mmCIF file of C-alpha atoms in Angstrom:
data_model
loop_
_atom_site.group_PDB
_atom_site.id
_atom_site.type_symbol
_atom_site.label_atom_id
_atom_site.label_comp_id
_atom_site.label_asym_id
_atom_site.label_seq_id
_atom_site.Cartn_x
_atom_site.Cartn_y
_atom_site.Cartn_z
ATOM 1 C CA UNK A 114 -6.585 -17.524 -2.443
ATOM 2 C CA UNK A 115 -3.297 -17.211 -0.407
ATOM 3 C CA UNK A 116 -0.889 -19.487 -1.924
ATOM 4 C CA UNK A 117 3.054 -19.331 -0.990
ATOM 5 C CA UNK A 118 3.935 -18.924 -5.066
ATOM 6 C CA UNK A 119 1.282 -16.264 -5.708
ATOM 7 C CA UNK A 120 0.531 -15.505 -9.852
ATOM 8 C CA UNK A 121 -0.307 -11.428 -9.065
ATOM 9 C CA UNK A 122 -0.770 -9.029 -6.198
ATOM 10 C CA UNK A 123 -3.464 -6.315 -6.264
ATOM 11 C CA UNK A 124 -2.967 -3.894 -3.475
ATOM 12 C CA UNK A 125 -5.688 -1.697 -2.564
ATOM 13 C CA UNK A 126 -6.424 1.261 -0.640
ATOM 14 C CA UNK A 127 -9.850 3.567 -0.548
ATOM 15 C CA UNK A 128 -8.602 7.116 -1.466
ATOM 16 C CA UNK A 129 -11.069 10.544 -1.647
ATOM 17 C CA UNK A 130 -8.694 11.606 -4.283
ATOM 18 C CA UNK A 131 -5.248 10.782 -6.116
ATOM 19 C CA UNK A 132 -2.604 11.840 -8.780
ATOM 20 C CA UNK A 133 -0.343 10.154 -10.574
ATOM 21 C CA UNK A 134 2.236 10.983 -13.192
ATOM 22 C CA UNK A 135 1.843 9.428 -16.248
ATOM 23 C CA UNK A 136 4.636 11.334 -18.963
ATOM 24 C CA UNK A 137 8.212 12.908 -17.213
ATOM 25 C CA UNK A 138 8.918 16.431 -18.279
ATOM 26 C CA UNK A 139 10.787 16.812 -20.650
ATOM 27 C CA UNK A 140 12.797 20.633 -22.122
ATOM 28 C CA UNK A 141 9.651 21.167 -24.096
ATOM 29 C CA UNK A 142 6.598 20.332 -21.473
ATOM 30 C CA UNK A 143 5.482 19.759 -18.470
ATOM 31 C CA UNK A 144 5.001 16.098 -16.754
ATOM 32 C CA UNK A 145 1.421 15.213 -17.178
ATOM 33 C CA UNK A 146 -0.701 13.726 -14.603
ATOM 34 C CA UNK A 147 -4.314 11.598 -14.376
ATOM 35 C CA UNK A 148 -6.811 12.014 -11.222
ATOM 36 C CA UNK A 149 -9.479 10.769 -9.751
ATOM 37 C CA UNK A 150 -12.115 11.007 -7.089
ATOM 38 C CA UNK A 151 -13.387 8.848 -4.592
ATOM 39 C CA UNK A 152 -12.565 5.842 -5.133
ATOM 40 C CA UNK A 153 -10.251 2.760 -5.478
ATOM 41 C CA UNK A 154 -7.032 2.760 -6.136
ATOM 42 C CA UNK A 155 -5.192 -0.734 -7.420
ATOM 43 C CA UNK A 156 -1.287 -1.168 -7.190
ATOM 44 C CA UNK A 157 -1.158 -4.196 -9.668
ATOM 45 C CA UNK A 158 1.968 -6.504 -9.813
ATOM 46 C CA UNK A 159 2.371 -9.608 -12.113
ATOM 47 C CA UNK A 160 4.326 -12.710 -11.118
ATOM 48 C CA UNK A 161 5.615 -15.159 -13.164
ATOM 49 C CA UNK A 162 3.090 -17.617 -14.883
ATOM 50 C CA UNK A 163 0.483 -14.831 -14.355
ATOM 51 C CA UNK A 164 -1.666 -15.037 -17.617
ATOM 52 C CA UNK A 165 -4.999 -13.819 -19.060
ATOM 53 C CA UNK A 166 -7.446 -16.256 -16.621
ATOM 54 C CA UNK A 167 -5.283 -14.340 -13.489
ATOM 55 C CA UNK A 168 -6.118 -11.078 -15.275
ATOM 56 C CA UNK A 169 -9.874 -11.933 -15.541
ATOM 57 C CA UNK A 170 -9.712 -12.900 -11.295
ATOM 58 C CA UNK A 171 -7.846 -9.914 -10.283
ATOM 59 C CA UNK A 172 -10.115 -7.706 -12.130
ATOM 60 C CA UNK A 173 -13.309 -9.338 -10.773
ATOM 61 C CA UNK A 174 -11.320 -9.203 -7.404
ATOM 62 C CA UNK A 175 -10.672 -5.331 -7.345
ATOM 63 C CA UNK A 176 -13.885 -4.506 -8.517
ATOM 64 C CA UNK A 177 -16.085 -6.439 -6.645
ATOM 65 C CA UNK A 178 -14.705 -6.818 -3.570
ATOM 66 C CA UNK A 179 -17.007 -5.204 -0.924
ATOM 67 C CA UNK A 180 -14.224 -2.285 0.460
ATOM 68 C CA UNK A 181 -15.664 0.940 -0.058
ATOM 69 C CA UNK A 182 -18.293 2.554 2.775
ATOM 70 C CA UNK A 183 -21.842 3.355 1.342
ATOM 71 C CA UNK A 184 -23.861 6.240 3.146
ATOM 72 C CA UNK A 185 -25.618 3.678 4.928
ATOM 73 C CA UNK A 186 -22.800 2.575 6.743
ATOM 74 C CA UNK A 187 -22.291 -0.962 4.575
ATOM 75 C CA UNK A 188 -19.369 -2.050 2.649
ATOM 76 C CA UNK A 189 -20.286 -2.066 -1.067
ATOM 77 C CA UNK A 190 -17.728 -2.697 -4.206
ATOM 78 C CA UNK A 191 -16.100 0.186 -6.385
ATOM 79 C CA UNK A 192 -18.492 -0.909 -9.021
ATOM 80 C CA UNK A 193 -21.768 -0.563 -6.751
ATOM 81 C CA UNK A 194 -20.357 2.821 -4.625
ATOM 82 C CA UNK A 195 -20.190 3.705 -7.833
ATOM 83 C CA UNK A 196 -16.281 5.326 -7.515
ATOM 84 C CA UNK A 197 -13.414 6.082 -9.990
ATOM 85 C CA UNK A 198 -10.693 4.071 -10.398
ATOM 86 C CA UNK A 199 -6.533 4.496 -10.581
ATOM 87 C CA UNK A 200 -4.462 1.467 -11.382
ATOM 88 C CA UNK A 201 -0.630 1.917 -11.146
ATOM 89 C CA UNK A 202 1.357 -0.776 -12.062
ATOM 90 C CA UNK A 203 4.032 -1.923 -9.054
ATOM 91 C CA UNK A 204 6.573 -4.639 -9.515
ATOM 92 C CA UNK A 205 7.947 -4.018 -6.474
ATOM 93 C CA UNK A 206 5.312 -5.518 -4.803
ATOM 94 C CA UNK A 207 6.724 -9.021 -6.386
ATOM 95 C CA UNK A 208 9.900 -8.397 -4.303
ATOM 96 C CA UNK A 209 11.404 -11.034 -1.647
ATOM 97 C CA UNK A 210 13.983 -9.661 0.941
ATOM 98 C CA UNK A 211 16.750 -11.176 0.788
ATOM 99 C CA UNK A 212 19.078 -9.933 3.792
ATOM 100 C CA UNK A 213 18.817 -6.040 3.454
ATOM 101 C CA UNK A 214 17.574 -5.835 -0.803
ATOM 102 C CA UNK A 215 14.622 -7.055 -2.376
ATOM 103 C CA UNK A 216 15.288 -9.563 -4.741
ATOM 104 C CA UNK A 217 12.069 -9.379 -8.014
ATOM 105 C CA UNK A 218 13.732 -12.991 -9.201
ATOM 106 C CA UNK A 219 9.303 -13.751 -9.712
ATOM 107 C CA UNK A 220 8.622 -11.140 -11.449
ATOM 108 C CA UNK A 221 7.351 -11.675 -14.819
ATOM 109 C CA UNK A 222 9.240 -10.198 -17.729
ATOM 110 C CA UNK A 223 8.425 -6.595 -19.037
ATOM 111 C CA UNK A 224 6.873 -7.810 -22.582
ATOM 112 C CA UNK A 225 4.535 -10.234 -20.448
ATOM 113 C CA UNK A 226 4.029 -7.955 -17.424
ATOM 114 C CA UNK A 227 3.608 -4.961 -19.912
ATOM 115 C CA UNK A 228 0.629 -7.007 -22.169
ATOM 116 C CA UNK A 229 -1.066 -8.184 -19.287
ATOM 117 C CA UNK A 230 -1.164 -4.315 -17.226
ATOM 118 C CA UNK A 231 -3.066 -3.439 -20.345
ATOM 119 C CA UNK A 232 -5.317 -6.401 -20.658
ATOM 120 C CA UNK A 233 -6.103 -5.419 -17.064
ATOM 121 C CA UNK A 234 -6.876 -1.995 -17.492
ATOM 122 C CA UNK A 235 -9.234 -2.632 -20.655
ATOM 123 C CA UNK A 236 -10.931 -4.947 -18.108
ATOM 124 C CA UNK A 237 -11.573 -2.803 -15.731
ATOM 125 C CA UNK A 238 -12.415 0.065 -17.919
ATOM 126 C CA UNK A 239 -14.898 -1.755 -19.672
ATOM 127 C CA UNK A 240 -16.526 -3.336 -16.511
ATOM 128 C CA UNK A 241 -16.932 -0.311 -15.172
ATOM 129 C CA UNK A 242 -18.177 1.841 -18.457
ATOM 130 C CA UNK A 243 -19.840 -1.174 -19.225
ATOM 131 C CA UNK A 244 -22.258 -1.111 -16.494
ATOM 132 C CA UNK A 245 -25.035 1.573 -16.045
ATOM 133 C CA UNK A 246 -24.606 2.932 -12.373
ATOM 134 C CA UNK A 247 -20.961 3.567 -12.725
ATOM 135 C CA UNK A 248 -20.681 4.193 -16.368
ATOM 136 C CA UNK A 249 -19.558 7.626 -16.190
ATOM 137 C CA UNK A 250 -16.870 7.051 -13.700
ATOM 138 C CA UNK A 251 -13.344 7.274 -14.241
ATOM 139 C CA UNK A 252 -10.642 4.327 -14.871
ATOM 140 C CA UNK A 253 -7.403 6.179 -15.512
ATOM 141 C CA UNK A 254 -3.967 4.219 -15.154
ATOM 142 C CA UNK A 255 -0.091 4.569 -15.023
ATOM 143 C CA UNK A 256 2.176 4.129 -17.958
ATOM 144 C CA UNK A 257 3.876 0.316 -17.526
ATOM 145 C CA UNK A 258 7.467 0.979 -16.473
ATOM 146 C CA UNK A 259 7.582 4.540 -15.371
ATOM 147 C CA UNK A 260 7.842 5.626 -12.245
ATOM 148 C CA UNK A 261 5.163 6.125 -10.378
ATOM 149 C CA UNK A 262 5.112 9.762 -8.941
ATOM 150 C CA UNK A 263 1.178 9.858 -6.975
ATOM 151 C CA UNK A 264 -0.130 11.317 -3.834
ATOM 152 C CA UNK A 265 -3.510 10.648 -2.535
ATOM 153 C CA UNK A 266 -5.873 11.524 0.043
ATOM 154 C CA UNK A 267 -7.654 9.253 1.726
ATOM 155 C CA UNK A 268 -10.338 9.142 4.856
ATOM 156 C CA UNK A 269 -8.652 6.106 5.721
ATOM 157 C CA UNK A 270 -6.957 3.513 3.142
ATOM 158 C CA UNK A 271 -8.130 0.096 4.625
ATOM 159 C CA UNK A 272 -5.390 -0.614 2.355
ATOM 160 C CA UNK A 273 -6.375 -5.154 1.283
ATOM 161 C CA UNK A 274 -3.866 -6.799 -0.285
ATOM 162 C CA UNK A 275 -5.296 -10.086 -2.735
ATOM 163 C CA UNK A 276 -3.062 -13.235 -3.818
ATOM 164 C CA UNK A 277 -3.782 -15.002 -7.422
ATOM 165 C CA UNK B 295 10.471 -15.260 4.335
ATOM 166 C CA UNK B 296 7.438 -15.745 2.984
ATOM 167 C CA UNK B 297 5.157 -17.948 4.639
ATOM 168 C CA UNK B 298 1.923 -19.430 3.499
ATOM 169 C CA UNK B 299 0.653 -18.513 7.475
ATOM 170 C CA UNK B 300 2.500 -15.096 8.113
ATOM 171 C CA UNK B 301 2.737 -14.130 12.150
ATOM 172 C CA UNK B 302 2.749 -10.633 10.613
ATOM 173 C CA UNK B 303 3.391 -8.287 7.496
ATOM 174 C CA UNK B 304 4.332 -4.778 6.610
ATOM 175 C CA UNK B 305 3.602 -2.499 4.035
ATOM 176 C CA UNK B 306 6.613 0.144 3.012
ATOM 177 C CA UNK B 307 6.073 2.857 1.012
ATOM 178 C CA UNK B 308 8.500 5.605 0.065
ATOM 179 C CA UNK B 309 7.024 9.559 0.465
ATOM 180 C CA UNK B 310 7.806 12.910 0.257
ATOM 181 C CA UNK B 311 6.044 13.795 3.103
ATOM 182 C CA UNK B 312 2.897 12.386 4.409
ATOM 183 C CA UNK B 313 -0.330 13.037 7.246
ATOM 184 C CA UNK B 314 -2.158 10.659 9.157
ATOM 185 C CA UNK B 315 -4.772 11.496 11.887
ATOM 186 C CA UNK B 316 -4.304 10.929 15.558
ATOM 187 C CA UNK B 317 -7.288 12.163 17.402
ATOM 188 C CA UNK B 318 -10.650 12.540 15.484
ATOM 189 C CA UNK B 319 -12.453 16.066 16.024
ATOM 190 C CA UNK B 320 -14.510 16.544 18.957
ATOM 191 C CA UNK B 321 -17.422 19.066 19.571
ATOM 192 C CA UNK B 322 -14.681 20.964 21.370
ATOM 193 C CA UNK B 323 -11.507 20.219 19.555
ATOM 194 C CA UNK B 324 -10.709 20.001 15.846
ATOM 195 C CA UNK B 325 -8.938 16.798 15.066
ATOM 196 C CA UNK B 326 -5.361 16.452 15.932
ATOM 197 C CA UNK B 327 -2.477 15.268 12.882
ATOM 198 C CA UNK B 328 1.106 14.010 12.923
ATOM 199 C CA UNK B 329 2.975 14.836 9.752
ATOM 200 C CA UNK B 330 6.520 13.910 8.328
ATOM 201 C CA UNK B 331 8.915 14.807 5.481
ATOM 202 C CA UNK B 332 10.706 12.285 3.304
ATOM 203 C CA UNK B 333 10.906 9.254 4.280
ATOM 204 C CA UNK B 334 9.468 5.956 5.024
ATOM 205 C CA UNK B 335 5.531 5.129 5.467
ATOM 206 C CA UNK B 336 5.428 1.758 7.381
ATOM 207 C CA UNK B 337 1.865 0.201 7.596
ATOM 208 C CA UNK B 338 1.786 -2.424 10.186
ATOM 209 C CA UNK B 339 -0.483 -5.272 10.500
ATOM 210 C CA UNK B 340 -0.002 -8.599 13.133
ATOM 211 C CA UNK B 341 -1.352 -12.325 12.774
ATOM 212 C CA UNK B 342 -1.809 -14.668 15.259
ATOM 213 C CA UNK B 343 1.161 -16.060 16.276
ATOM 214 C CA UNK B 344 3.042 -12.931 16.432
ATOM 215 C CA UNK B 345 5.029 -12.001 19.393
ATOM 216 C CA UNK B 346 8.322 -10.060 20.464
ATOM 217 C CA UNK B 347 10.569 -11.823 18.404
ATOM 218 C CA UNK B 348 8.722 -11.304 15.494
ATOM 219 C CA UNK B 349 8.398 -7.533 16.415
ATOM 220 C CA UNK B 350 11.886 -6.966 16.167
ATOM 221 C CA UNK B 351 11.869 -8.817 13.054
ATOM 222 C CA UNK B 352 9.428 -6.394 11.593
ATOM 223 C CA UNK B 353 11.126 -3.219 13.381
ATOM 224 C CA UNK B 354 14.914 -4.270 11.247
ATOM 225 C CA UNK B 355 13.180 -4.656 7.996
ATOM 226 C CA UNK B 356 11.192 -2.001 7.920
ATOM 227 C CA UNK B 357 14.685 0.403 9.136
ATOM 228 C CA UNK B 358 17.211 -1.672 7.672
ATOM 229 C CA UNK B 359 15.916 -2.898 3.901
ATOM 230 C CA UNK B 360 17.744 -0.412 1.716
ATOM 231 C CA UNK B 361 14.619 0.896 -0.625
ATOM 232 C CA UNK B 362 15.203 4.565 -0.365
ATOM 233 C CA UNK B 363 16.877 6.739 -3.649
ATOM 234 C CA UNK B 364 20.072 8.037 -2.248
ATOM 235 C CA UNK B 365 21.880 11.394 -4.468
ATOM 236 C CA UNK B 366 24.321 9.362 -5.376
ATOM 237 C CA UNK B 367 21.732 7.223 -7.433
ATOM 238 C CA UNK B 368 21.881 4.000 -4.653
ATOM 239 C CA UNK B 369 19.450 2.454 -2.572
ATOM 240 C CA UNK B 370 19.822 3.225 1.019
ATOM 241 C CA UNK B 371 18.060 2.311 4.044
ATOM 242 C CA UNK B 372 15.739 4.901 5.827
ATOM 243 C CA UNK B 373 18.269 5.102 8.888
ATOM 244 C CA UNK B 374 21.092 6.122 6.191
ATOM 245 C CA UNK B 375 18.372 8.387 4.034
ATOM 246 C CA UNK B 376 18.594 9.344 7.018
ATOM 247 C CA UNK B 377 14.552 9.962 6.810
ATOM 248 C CA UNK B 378 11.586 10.621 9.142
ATOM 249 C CA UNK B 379 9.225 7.064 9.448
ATOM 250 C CA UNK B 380 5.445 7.050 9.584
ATOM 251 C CA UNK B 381 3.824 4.224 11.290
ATOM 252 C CA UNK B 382 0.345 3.376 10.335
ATOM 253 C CA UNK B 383 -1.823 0.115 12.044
ATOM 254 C CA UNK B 384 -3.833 -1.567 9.561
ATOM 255 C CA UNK B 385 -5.254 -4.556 10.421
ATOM 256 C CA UNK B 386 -6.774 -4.817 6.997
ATOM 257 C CA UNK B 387 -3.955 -5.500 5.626
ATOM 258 C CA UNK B 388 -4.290 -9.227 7.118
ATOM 259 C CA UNK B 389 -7.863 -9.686 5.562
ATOM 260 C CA UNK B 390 -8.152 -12.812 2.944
ATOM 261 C CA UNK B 391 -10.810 -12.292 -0.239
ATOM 262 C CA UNK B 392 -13.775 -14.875 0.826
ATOM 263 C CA UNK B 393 -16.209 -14.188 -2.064
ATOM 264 C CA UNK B 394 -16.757 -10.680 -2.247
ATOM 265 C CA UNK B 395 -15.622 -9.737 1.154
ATOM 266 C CA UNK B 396 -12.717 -9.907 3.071
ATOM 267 C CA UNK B 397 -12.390 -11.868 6.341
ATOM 268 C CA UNK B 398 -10.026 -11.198 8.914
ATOM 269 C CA UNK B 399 -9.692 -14.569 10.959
ATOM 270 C CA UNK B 400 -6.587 -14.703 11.192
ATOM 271 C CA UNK B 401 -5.945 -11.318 12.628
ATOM 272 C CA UNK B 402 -4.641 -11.036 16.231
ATOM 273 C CA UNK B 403 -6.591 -9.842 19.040
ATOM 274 C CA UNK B 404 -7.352 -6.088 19.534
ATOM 275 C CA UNK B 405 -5.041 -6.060 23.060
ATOM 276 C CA UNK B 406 -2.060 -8.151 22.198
ATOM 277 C CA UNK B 407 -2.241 -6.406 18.849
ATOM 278 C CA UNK B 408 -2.222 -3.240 20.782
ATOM 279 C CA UNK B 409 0.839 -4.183 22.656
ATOM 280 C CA UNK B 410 2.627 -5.525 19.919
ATOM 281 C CA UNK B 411 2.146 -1.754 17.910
ATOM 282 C CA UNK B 412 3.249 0.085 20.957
ATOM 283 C CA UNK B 413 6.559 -2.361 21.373
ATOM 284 C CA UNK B 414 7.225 -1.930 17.753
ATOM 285 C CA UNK B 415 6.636 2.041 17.187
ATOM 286 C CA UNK B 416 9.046 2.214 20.475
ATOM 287 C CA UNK B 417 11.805 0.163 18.752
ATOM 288 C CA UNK B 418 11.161 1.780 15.614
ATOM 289 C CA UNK B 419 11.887 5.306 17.414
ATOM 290 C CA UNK B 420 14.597 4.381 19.464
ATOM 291 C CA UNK B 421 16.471 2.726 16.595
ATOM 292 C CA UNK B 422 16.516 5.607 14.404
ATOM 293 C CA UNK B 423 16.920 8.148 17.239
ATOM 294 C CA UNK B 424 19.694 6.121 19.118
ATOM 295 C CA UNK B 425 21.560 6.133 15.636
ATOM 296 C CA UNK B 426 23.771 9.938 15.235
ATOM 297 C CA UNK B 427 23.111 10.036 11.825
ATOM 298 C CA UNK B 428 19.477 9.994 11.774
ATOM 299 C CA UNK B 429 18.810 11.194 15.418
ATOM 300 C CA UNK B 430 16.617 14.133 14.767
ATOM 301 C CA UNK B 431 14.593 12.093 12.096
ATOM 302 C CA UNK B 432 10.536 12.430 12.624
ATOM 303 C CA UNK B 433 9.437 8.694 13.875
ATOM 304 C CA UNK B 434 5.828 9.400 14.030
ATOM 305 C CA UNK B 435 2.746 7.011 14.807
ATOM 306 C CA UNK B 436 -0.775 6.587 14.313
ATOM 307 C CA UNK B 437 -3.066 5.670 17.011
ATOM 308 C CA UNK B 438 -4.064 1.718 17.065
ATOM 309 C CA UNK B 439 -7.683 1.255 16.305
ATOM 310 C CA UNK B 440 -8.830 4.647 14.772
ATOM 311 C CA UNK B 441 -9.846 4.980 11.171
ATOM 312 C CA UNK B 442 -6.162 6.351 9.601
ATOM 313 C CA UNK B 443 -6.958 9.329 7.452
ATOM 314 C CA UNK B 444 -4.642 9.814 5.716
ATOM 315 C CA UNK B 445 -2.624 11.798 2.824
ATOM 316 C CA UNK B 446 0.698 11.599 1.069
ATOM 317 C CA UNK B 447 2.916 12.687 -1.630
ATOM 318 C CA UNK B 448 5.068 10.672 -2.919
ATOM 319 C CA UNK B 449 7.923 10.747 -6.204
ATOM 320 C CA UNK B 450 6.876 6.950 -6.466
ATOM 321 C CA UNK B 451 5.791 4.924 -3.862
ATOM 322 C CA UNK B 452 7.944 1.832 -4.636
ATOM 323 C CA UNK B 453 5.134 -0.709 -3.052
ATOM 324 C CA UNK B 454 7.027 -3.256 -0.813
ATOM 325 C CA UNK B 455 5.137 -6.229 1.009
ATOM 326 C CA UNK B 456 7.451 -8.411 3.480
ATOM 327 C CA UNK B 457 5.659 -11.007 5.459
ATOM 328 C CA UNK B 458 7.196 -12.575 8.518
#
């Protein structure tokens, strides 16, 4: 899946719980926030010719990629554990360094990047609610373009990063 | 820097503060943590291939890419923060999707792996505590092979991959 001009990143790490802001404060109320249980968290990141068929694979990817420990010991998927979900949207994760700064010059463009973070997270929300074992599970997700404020705890992230 | 074969990547993550476990609990003892304030989380992870060289690659990214939110609104390096460093082994983090698992063939041995952590946590801590302005920074380290639990809190994690 590696290749050296990648479409999307998904990063992902096994958490027992996580936060993550998803409105500022402003003078009139308080930031509000989404969490989850055990489960997955995805850091998604769109490059540039990423479209809806890169989407579909880096849903299927994060979902059912056998990363989460079952009682028994064995690596099952998100899906089959069953466990919640968090996806936060991370463009710096399309960064090259460049000396001492990241350049993002493969990045996609917001409007793209923006349509295709909530393609994703329909995806993913409707895998999971979709499917009997996990259908009461959350999906929750960051807003595109804010930033991120989260904190997690984990019993060990086995954090997997996947190329498109 | 990218390579379609990287020797080696890292993972940086800005944090608040963060807690990773050193020593699981024993019948005796309860299990032993390391903890640090704002700063940089580095998670480390080497290929085959990797050696000294690329070490000290690693080691000057990871110090010297300026990704940290200084007052004055700029990006700084963590050595000009100045800022306390985590440093987290996670040889996941060189796995490649097969299916729906990951495989890790590429993944260095567990002993020159080993070495290669220790050589690169002791640069990592003699750089920033050689340095006056960030001498009594935390550089902090988990243990190589042990399951890393793990907990942060971050004001946006600003997700950075660099492969060498």
């Amino acid at each position: 899946m590696t290749s050296a001009q990648p479409n999307g990143r998904i990063l992902l790490q096994q958490c027992l719980s996580a936060k993550l802001m998803v409105q500022p404060a402003t003078e009139d109320e308080e930031a509000k926030y989404v969490t989850i249980n055990r489960g997955l968290i995805v850091y998604v990141c769109f490059l540039q010719g990423a479209n809806m068929e890169i989407v579909e694979k880096m849903a299927k990817a994060a979902l059912n990629t056998r990363l989460s420990d079952a009682k028994n010991g064995k690596l099952v998927s998100v899906l089959d554990l069953p466990g919640d979900v968090l996806i936060i949207p991370q463009a710096t994760l399309g960064g090259n360094l460049k000396g001492k700064v990241m350049q993002y010059h493969r990045n996609i463009n917001k409007e793209e990047g923006e349509n295709l973070y909530r393609a994703f997270v329909d995806l993913c929300r409707k895998t999971v609610q979709g499917q009997e074992k996990s259908k009461d599970c959350d999906v929750k997700a960051g807003t595109y373009g804010n930033r991120q404020v989260f904190s997690t705890d984990t019993n060990g992230p086995f954090t997997h990063l996947i190329e498109f």
